Short mmCIF file of C-alpha atoms in Angstrom, two decimals:
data_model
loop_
_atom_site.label_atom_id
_atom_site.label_comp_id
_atom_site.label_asym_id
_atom_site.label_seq_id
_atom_site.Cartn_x
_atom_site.Cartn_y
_atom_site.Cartn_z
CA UNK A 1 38.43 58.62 -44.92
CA UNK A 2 38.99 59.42 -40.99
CA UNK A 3 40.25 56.75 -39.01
CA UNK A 4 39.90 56.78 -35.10
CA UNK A 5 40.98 54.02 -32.92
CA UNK A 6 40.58 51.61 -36.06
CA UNK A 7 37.43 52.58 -36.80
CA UNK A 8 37.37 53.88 -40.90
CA UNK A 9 34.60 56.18 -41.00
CA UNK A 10 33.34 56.62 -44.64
CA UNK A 11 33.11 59.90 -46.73
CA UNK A 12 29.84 59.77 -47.47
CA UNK A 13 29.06 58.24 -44.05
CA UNK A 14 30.64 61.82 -42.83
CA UNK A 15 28.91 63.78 -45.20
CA UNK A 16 25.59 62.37 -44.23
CA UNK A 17 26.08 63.43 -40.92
CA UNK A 18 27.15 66.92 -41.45
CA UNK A 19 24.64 67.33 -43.93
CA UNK A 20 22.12 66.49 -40.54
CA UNK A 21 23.96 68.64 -38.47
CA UNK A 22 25.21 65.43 -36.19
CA UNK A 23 27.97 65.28 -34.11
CA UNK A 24 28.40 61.67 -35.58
CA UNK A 25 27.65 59.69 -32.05
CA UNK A 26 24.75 57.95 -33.88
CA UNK A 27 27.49 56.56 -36.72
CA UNK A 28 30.01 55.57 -33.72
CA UNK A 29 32.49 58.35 -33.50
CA UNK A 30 32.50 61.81 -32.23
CA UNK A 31 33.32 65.20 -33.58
CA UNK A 32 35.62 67.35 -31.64
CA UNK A 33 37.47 70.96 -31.96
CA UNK A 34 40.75 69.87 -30.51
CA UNK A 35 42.61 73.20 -28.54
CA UNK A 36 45.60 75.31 -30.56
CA UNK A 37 49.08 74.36 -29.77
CA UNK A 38 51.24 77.47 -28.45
CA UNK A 39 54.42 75.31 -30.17
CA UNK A 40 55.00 71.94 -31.98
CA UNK A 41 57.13 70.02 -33.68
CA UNK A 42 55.94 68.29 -37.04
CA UNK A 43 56.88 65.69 -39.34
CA UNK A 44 55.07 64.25 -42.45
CA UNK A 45 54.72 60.72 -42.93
CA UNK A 46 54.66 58.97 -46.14
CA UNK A 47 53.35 55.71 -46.39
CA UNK A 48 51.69 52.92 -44.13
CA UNK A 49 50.84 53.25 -40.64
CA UNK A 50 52.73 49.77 -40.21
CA UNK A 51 56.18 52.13 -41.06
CA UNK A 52 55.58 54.89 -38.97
CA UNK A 53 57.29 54.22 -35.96
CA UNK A 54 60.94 55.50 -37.60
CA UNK A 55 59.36 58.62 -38.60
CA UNK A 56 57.90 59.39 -35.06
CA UNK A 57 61.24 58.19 -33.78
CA UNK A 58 62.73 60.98 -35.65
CA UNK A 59 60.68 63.18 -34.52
CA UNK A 60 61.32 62.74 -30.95
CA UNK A 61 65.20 62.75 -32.00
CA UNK A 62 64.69 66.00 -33.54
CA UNK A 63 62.73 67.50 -30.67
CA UNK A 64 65.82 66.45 -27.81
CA UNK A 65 68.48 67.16 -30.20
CA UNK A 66 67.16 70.74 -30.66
CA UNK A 67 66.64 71.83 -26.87
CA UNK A 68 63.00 70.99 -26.64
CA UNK A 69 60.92 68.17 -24.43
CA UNK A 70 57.51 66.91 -24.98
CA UNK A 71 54.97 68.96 -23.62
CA UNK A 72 51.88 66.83 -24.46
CA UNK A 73 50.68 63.60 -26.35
CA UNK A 74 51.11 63.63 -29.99
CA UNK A 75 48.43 64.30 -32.78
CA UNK A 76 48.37 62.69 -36.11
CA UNK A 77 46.49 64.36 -38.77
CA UNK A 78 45.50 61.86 -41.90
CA UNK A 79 46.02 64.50 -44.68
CA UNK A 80 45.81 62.02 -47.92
CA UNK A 81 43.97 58.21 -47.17
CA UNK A 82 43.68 56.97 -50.77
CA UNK A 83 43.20 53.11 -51.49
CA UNK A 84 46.90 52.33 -52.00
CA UNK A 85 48.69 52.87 -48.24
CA UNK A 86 51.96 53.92 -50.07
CA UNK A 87 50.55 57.00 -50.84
CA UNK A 88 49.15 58.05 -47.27
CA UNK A 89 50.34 61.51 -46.04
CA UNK A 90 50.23 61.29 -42.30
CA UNK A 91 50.97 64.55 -40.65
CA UNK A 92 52.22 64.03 -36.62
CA UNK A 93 52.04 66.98 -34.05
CA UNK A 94 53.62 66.99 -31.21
CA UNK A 95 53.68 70.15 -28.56
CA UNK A 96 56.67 71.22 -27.06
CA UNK A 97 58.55 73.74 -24.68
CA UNK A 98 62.14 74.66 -24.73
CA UNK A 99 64.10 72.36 -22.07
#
């Protein structure tokens, strides 16, 4: 399942639309090729969404205590989305430079 702005798109909702060769504007969301990051730090998330907030806090602990800044908004890739939320695998991006 994707998820964008609260919005759960279905598998077989996505596959539909790939299959068609949409862009997925006629199922409400859009498909986009997002541009490389020259240098990030990453952490992965296990669990809900409601208990990520101490992971991206890490995160930005990790980034200051190591010399770097944010360079950029954070991305979250959803890597695993089963049924049960305590086994979501929630990957977070977030580009940096040296400080």
């Amino acid at each position: 399942m994707l998820v964008h702005a609260g919005v759960a798109i279905g598998r077989e909702e996505l596959a539909r639309a790939v299959r068609r060769g949409e862009d997925g504007a006629g199922l409400g969301f859009d498909t986009v090729t997002l541009p490389g990051l020259d240098l990030a730090a990453t952490v992965v998330h296990r669990g809900p969404m409601s208990r990520i907030v101490p992971t991206a806090q890490a995160l930005a602990h990790g980034i200051d205590g190591n010399g770097y800044r944010s360079a950029g908004y954070a991305r979250e890739l959803y890597r695993e989305c089963p049924d049960d939320q305590e086994q979501w695998v929630t990957e977070i991006q977030e580009p940096v430079v040296r400080a």
